[in-house]
Backbone as a ProteinNet text record, in pm:
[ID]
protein_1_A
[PRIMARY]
XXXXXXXXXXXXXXXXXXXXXXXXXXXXXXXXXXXXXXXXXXXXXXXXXXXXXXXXXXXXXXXXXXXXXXXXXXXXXXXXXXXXXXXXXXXXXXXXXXXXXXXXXXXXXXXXXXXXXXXXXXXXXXXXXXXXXXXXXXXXXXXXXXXXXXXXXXXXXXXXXXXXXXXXXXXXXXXXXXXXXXXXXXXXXXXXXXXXXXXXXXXXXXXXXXXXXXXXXXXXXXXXXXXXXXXXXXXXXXXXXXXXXXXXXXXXXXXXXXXXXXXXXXXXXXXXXXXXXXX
[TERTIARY]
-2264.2	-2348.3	-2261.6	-2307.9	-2207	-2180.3	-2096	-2117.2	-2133.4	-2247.1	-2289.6	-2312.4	-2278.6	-2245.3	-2341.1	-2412.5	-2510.6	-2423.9	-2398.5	-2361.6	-2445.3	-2366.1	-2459.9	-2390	-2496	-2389.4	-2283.3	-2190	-2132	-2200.5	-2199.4	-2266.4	-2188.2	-2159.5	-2091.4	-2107.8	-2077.4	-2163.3	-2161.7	-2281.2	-2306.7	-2120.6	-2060.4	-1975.3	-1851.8	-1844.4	-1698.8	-1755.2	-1856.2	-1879.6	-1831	-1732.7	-1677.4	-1850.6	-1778.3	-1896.7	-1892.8	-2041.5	-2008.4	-2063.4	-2013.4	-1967.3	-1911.2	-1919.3	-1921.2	-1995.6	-2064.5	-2111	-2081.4	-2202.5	-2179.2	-2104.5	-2088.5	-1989.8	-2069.6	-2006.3	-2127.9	-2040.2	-2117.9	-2034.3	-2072.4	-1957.1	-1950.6	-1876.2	-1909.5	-1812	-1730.3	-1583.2	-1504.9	-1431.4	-1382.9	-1270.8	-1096.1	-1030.6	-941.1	-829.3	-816.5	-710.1	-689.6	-817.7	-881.1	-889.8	-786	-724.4	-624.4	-595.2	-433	-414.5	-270	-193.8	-132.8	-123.3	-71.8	33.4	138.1	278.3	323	293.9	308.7	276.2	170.9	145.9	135.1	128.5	50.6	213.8	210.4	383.9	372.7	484.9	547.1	557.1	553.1	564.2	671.5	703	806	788.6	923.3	907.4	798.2	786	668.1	514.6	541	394	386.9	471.9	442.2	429.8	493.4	458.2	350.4	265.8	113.5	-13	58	-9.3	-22.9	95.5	47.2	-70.1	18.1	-99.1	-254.4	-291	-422.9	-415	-346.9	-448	-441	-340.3	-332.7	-467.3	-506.9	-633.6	-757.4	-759.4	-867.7	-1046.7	-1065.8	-1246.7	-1305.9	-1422.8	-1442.4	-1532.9	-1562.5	-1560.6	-1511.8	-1335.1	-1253.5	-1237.3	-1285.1	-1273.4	-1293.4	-1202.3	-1238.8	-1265.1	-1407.8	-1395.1	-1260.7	-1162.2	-1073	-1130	-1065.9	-1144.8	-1094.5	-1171.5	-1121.2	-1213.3	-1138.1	-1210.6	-1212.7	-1236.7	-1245.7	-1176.8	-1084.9	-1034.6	-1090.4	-1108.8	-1134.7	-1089.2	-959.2	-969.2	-1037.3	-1116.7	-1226.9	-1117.6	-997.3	-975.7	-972.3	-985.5	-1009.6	-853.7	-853.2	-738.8	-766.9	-677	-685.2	-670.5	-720.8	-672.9	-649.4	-707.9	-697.4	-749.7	-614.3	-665.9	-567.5	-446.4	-404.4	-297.9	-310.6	-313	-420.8	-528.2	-655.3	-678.1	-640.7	-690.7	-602.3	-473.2	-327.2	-362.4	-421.3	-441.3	-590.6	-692.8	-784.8	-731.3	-653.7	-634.4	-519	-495.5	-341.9	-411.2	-581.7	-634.2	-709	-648.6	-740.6	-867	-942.7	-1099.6	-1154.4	-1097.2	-1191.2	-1173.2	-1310.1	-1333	-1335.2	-1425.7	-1475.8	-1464.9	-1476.8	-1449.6	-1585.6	-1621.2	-1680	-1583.4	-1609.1	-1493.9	-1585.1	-1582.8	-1623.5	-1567.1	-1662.6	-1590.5	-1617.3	-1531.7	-1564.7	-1558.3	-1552.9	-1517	-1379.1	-1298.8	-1175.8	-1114.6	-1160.9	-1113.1	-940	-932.5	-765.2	-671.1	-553.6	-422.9	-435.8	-500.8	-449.9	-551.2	-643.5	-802.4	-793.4	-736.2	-678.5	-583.5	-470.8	-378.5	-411.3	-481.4	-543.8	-668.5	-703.9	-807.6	-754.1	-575.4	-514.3	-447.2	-395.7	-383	-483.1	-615.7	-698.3	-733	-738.8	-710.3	-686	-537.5	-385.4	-371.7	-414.4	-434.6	-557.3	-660.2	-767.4	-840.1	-720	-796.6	-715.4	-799.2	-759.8	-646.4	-561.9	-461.4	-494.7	-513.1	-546.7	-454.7	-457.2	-339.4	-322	-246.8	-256.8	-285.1	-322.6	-421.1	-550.4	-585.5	-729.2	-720.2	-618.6	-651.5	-673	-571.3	-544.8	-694	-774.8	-919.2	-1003.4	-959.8	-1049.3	-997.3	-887.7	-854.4	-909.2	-927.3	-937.7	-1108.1	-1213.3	-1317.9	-1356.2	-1248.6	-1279.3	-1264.8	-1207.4	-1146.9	-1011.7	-977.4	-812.4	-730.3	-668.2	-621.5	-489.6	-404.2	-274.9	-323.5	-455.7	-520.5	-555.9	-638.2	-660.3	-551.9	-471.3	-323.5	-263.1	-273.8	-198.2	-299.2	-418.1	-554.1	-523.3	-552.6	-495.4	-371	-271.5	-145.2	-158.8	-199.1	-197.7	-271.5	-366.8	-480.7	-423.7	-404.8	-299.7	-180.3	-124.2	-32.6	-101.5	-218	-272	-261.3	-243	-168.6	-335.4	-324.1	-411.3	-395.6	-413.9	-391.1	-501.4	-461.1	-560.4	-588.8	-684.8	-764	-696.6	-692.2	-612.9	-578.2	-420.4	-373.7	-480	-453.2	-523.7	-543.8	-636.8	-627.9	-560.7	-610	-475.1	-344.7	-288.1	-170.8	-145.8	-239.2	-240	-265.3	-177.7	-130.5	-136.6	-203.6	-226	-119.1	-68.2	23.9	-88.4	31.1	9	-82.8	-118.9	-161.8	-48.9	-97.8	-32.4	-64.9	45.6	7.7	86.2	171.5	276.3	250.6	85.9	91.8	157.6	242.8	310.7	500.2	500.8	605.8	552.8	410.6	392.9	350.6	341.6	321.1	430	537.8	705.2	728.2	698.5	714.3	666.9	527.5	453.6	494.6	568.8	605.7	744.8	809.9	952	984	908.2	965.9	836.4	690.5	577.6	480.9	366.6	246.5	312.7	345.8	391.9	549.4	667.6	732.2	690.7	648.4	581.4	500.7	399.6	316.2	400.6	519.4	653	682.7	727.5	773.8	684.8	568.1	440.4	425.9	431.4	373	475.3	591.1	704.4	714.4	681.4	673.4	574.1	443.7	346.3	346.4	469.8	476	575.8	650.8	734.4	680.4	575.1	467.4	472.8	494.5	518.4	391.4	394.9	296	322	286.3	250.5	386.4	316.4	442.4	454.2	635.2	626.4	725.4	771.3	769.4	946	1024.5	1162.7	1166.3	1083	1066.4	1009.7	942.2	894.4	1051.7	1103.3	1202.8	1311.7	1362.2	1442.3	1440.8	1307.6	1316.6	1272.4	1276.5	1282.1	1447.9	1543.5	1654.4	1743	1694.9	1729.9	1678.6	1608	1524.1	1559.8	1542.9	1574.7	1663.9	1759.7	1820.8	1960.9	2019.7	2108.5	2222.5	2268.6	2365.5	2356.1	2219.7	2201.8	2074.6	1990.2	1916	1930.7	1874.8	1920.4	1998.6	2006.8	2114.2	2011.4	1874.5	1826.8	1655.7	1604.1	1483.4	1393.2	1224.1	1138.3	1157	1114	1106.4	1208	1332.9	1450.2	1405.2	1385.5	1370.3	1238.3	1161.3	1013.5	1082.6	1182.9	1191	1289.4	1373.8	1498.4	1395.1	1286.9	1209.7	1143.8	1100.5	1016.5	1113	1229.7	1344.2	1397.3	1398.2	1466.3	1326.3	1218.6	1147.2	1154.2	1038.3	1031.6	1120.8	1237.9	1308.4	1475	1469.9	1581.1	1536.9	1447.6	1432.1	1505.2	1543.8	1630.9	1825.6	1787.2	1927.2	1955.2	1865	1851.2	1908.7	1846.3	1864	2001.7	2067.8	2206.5	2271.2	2287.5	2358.8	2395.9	2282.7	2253.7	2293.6	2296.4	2321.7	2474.6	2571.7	2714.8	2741.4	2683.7	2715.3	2690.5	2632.2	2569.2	2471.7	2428.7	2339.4	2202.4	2092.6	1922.2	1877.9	1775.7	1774.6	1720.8	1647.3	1544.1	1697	1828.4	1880.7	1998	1988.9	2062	1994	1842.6	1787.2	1780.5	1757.1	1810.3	1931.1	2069.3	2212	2188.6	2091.9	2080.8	1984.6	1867.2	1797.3	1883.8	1997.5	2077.2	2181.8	2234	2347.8	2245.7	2157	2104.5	2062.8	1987.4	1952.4	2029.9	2182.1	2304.3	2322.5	2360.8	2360.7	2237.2	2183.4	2019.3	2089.5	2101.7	2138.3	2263.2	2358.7	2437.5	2453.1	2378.2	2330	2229	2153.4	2050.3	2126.9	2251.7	2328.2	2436.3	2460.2	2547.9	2486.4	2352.6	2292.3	2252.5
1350.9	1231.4	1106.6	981.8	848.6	793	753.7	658.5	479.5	493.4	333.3	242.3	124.2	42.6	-85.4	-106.8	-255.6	-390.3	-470.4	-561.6	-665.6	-649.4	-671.9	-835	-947.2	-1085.5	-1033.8	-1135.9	-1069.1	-1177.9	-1199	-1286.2	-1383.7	-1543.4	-1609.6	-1716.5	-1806.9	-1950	-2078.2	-2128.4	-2252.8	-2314.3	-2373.5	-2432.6	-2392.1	-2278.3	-2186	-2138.2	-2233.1	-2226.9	-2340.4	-2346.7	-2480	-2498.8	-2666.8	-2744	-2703.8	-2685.8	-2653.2	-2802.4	-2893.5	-3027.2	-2994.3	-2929.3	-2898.8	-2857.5	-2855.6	-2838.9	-2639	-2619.9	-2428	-2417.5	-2305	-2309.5	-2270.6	-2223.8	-2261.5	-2148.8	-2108.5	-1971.8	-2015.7	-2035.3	-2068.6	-1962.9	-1973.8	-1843.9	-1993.5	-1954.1	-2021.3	-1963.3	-2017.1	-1944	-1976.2	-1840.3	-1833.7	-1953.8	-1897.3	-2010.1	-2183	-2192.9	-2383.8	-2380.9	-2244.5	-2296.4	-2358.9	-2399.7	-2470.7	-2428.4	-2435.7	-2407	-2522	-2587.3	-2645.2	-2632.8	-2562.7	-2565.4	-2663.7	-2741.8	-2822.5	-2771.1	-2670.6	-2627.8	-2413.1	-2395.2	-2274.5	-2206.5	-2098.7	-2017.7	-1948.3	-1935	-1984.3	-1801.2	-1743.8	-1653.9	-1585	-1476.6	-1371.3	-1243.9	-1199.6	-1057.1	-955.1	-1000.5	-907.8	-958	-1068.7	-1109.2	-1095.4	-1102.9	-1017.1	-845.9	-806.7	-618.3	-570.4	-716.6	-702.5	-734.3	-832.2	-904.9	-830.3	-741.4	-659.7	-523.6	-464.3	-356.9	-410.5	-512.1	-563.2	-543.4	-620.7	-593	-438.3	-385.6	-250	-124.1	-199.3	-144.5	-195.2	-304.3	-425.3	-360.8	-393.3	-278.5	-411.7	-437.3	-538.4	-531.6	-364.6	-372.8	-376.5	-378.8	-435	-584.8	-658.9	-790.1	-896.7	-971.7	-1040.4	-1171.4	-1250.6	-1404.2	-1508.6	-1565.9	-1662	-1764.5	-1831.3	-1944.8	-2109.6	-2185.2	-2284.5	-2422.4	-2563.3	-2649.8	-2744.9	-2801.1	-2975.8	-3050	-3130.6	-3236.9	-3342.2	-3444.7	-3590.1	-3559.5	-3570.1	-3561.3	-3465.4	-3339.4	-3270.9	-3095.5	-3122.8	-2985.3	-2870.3	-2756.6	-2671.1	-2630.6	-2671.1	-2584.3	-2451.7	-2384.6	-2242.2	-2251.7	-2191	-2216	-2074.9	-1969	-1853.1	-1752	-1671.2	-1551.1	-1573.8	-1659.1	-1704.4	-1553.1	-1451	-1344.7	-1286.1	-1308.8	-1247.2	-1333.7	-1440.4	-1526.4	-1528.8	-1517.5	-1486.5	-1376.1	-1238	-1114	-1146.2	-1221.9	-1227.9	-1310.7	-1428.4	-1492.1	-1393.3	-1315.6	-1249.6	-1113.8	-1089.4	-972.4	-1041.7	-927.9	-1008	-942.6	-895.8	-836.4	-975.3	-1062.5	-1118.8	-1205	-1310.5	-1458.5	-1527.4	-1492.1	-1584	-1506.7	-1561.3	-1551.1	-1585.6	-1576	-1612.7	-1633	-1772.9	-1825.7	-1910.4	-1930.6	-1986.8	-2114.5	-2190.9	-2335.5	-2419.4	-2443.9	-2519.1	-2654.2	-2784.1	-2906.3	-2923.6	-2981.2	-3002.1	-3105.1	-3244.5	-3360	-3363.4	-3380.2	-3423	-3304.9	-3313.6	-3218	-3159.2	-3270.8	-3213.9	-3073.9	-3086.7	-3035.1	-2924.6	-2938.2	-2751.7	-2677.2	-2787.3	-2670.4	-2605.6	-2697	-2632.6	-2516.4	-2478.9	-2402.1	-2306.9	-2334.2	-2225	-2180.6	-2221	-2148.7	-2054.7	-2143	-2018	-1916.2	-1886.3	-1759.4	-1697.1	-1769.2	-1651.8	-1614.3	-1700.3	-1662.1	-1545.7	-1655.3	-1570.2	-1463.7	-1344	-1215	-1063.4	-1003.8	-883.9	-780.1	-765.2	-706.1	-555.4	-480.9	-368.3	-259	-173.9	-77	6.9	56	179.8	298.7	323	430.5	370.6	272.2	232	251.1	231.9	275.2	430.6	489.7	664.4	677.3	604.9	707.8	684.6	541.1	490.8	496.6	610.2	661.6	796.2	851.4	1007.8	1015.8	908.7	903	874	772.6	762.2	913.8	1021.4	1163.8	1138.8	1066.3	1025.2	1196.6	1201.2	1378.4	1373.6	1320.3	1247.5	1250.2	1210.5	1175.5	1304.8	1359.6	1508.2	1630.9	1626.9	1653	1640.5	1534.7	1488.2	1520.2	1535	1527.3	1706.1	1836	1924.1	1983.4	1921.2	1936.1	1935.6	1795.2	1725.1	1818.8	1873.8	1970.8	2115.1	2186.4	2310.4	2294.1	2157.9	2170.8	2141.7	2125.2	2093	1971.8	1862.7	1762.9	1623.7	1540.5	1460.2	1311.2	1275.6	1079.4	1036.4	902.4	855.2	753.1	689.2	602.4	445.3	455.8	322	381.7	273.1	355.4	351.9	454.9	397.5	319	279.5	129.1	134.7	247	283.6	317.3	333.2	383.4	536	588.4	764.8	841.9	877.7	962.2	1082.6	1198.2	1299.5	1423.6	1554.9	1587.3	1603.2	1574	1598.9	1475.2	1340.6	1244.1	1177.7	1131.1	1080.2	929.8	821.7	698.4	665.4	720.2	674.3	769.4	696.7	786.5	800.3	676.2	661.6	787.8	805.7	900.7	1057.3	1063.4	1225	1224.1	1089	1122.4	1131.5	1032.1	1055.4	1236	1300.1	1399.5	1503.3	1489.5	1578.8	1547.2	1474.4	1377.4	1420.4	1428.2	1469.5	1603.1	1715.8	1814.6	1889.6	1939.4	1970.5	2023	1978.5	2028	2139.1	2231.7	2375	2316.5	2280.8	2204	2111.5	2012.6	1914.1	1972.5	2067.9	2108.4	2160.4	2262.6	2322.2	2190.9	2100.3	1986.2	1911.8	1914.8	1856.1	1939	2060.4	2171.2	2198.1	2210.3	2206.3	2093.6	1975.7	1905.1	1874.9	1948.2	1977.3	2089.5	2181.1	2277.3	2243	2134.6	2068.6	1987.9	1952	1859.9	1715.8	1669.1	1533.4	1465.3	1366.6	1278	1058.9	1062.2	1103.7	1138.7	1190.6	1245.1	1121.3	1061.1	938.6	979	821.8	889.9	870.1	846.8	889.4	1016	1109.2	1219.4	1293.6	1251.4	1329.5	1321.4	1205.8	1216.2	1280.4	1302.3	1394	1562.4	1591.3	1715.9	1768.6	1660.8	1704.3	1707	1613.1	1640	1768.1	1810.8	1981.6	2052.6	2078.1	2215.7	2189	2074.8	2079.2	2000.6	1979.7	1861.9	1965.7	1975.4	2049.9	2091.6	2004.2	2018.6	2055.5	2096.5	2159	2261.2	2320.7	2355.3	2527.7	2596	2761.8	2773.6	2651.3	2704.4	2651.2	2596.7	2599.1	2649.4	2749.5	2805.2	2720	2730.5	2579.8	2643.4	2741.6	2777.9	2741.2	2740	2716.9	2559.3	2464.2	2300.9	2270.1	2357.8	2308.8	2324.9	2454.7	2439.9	2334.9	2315.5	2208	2049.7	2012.7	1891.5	1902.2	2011	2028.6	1987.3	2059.6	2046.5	1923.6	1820.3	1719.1	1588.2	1611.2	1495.9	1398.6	1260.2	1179.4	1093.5	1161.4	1015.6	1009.1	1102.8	1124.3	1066.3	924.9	861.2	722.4	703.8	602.3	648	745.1	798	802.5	838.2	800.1	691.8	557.5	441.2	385.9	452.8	427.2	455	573.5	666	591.1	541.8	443.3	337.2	266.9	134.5	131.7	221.5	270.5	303.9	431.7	478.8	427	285.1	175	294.9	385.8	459.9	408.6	500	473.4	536.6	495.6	553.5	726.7	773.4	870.5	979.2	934.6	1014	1052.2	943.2	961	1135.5	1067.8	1144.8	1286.6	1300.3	1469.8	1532.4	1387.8	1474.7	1534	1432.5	1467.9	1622.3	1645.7	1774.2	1851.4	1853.2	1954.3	2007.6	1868	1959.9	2045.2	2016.2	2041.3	2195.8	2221.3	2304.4	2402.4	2358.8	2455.8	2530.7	2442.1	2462.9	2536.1	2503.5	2639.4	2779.4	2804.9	2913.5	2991.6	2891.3	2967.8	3031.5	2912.1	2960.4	3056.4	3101.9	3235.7	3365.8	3291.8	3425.9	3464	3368.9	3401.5	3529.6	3497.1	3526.8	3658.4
-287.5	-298.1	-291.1	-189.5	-187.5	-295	-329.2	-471.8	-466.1	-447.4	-400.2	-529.7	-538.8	-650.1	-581.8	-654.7	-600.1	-658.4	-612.4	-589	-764.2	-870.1	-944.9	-1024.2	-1070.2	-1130.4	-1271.7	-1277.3	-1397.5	-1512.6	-1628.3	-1724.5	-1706.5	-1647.2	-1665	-1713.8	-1813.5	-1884.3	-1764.7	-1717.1	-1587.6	-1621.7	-1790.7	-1808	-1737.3	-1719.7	-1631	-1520.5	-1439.9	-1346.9	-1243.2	-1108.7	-1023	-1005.6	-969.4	-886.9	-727.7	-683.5	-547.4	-484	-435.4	-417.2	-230	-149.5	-76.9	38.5	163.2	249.9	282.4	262.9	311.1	472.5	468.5	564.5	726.1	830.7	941	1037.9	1070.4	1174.8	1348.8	1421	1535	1669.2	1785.4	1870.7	1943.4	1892.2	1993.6	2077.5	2167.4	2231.6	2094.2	2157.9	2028.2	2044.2	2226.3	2218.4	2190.9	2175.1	2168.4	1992	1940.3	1767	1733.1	1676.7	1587.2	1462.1	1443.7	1320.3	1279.7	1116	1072.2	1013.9	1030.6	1015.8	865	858.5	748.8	631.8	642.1	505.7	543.6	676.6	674.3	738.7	744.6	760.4	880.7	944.3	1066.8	1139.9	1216.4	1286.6	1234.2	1203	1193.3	1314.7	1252	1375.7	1293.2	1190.8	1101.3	1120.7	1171.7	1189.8	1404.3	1415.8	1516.7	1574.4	1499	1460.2	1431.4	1328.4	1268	1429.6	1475.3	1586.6	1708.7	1718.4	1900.5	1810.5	1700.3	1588	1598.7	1553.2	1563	1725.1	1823.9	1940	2029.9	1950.9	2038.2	1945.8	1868.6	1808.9	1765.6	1852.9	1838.6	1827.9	1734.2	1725.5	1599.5	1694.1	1644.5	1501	1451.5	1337.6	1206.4	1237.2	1161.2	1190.5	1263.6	1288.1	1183.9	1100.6	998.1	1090	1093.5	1131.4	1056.5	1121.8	1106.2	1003.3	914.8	828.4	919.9	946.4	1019.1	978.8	1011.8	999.1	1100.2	1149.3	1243.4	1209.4	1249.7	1220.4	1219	1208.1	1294.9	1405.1	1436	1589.9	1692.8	1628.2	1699	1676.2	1653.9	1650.3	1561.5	1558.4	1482.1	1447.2	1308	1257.7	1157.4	1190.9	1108	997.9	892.2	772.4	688.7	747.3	725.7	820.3	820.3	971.9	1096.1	1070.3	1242.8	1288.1	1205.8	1303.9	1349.7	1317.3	1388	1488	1503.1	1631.1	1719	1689.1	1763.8	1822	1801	1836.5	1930.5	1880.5	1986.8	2116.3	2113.2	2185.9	2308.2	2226	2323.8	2383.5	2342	2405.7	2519.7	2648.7	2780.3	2820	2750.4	2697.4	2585.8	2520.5	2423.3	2441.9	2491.3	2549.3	2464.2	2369.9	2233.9	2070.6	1977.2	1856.3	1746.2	1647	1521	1492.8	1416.1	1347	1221.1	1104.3	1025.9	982.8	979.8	984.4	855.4	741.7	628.1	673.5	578.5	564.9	480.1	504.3	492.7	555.6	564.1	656.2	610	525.4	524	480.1	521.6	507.1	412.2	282	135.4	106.6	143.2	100.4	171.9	310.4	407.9	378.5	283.4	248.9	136.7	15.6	-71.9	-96.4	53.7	99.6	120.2	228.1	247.5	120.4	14.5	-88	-147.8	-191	-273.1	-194.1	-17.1	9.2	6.4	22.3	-25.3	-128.7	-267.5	-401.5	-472.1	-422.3	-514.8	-446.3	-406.2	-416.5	-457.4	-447.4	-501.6	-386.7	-398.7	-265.7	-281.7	-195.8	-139.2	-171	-268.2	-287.7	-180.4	-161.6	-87.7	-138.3	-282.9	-302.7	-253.4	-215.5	-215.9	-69.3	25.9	114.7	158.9	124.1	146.2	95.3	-9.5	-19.5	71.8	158.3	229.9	359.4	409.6	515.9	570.5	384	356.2	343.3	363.5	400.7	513.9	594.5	774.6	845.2	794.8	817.3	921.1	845.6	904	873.5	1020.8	997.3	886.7	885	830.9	658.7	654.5	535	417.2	526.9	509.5	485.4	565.2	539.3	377	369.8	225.7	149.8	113	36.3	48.5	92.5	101.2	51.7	81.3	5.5	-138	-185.5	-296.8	-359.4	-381	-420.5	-406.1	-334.4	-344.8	-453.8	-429.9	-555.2	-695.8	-708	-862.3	-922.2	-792	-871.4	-768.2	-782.9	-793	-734.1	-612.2	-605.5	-639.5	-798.7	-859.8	-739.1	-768	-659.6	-724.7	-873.8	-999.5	-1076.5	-1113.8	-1275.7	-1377.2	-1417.9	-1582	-1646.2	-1695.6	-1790.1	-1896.5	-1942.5	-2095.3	-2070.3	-1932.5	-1941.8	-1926.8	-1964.8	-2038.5	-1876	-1874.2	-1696.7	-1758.8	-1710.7	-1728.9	-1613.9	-1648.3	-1560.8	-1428	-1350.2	-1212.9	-1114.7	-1206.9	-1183.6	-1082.2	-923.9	-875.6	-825.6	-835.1	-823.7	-682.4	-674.3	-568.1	-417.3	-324.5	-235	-111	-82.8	8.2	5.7	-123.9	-163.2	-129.2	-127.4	-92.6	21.7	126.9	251.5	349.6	275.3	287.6	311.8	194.5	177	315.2	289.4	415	523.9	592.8	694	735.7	648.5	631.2	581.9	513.1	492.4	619	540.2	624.3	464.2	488.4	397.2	328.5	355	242.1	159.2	217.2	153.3	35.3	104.1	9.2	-106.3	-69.4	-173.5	-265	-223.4	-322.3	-436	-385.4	-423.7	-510.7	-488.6	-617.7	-714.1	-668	-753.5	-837.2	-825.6	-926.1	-1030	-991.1	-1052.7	-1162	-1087.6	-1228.7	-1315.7	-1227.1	-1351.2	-1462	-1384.1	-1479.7	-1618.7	-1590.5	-1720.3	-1655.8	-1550.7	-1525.5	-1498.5	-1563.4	-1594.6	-1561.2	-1453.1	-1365	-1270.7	-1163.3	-1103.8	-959.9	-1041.7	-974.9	-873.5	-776.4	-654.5	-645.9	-751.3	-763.6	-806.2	-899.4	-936.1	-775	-751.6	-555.9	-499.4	-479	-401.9	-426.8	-583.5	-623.9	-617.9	-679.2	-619.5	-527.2	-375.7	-266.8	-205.2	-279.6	-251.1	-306.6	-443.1	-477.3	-434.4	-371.8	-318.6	-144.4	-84.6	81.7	129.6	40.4	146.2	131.7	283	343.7	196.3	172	61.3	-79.8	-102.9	-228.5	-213.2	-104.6	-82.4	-99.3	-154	-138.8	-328.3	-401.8	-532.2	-626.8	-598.2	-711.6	-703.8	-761.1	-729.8	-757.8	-700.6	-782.4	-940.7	-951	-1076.1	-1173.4	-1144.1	-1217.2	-1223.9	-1119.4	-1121.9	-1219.8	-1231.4	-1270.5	-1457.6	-1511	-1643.7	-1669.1	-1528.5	-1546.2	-1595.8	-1518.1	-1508.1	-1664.2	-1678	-1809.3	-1942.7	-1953.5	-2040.2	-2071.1	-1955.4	-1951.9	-2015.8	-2004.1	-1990.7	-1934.8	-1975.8	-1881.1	-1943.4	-2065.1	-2104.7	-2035.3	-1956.7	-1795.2	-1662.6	-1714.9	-1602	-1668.4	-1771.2	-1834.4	-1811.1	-1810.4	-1759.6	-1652.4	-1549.9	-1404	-1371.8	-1407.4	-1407.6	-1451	-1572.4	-1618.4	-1478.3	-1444.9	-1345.8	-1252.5	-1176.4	-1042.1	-997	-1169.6	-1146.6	-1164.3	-1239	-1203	-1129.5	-1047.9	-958.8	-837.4	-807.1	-714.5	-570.4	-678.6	-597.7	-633.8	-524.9	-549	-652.5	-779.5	-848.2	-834	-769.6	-703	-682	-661.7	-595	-686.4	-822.5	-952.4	-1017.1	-1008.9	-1066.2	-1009	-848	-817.4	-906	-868.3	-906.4	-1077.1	-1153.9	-1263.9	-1292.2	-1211.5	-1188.2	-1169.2	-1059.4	-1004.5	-1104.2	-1181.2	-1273.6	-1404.8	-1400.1	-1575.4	-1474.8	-1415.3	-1300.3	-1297.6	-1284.4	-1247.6	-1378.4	-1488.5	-1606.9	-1710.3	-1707	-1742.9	-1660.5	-1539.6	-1487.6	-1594.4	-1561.9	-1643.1	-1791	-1877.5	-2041	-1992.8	-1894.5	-1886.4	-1881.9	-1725.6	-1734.5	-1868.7	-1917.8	-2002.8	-2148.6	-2130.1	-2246.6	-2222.1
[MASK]
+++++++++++++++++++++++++++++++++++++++++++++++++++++++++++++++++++++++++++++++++++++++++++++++++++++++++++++++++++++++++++++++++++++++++++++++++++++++++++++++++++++++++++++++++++++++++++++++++++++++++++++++++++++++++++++++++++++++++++++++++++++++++++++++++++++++++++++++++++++++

């Protein structure tokens, strides 16, 4: 069943309510290239905003299409005030003539850059667990992949942390670390690699803990000397208060922490073996 949420007011007092002292806004089709950028207040092209810019047009579907936020000048032109990679990407696709573009009031510099701030400010940024659920509902295969894995190993990507804090084992927050994983070892690897980790008790299972005991179990130079089973009582034994030691290690050893923390799995690892055999 969908889980649909109606759009409902929150209780707010008229007093902590802004004045709307403003003209509603007015939706127009322009052509993209007859836009401007104000440089003075709005930020300047990178090689990252061009990586974003050919991406949008090499997958241009105009139901991801956000309308650009724009206003009029006095002198008649439309400056951007939010969106000038979506209009950079329409203007640079030779399929799209015209645009929706939404047009506020904003006559002077001060009043557009302050428009372009509360854009950039007042919203909520998009996790990437919020995306992976909302990849893993488009039936993104990549998605499915990891959603599979993740579930064979017993372990879980929350959608948000907890509000209390209270991570339960096998709770995962860090999904870009287990797609690292599936990506780089393959779905049965990876699943090895979660699943050890929840037999370890890890709570949640973060993604220096993913990356470590993917470096004891597969990475060329220690791979074959430590069983999951041996890593899952090594992880269990040690707790989560050998991620403070991690951190000591790293920052001496001017290594990554994720990779403190394998060498630290691997010796305790080696060592369990031997107090077993000894005994």
């Amino acid at each position: 069943m969908a889980a649909l949420r109606r759009i409902e007011p929150l209780n707010v007092a008229e007093a902590d309510c802004g004045f709307v002292d403003t003209p509603m806004p007015v939706f127009e089709l322009v052509d993209p290239r007859d836009l401007w950028v104000d440089e003075s207040y709005q930020r300047g092209l990178s090689e990252r905003s061009f990586s974003l810019i050919r991406r949008i047009v090499r997958i241009f579907d105009w139901r991801r299409f956000k309308p650009p936020v724009v206003t009029r000048t006095p002198e008649g032109h439309l400056h951007v005030i939010d969106g000038q990679h979506t209009a950079i990407s329409a203007a640079s696709h030779p399929k799209v003539r015209l645009i929706p573009v939404m047009i506020v009031e904003a006559a002077d510099m001060a009043s557009r850059a302050q428009a372009f701030i509360g854009h950039n400010k007042d919203r909520v940024a998009v996790t990437p667990m919020q995306i992976f659920h909302a990849s893993l509902a488009a039936g993104d295969q990549e998605a499915v992949v990891v959603a599979r894995t993740v579930a064979r190993a017993g372990a879980r990507i929350l959608r948000c942390p907890p509000r209390n804090g209270a991570y339960e084992v096998g709770d995962i927050v860090s999904v870009r670390a287990v797609q690292s994983a599936v990506s780089s070892l393959n779905p049965a690897k990876a699943r090895v690699v979660l699943e050890t980790l929840v037999k370890g008790g890890c709570a949640p299972l973060s993604a220096d803990a993913i990356k470590a005991c993917s470096l004891v179990l597969y990475d060329p130079h220690y791979a074959g000397e430590t069983t999951p089973e041996d890593l899952a009582r090594t992880v269990e034994r040690l707790g989560p208060d050998v991620d403070e030691q991690a951190r000591r290690e790293a920052k001496q050893n001017k290594i990554p922490a994720w990779r403190a923390l394998g060498l630290i799995y691997y010796r305790a690892a080696a060592s369990g073996r031997r107090l077993r055999a000894a005994a």
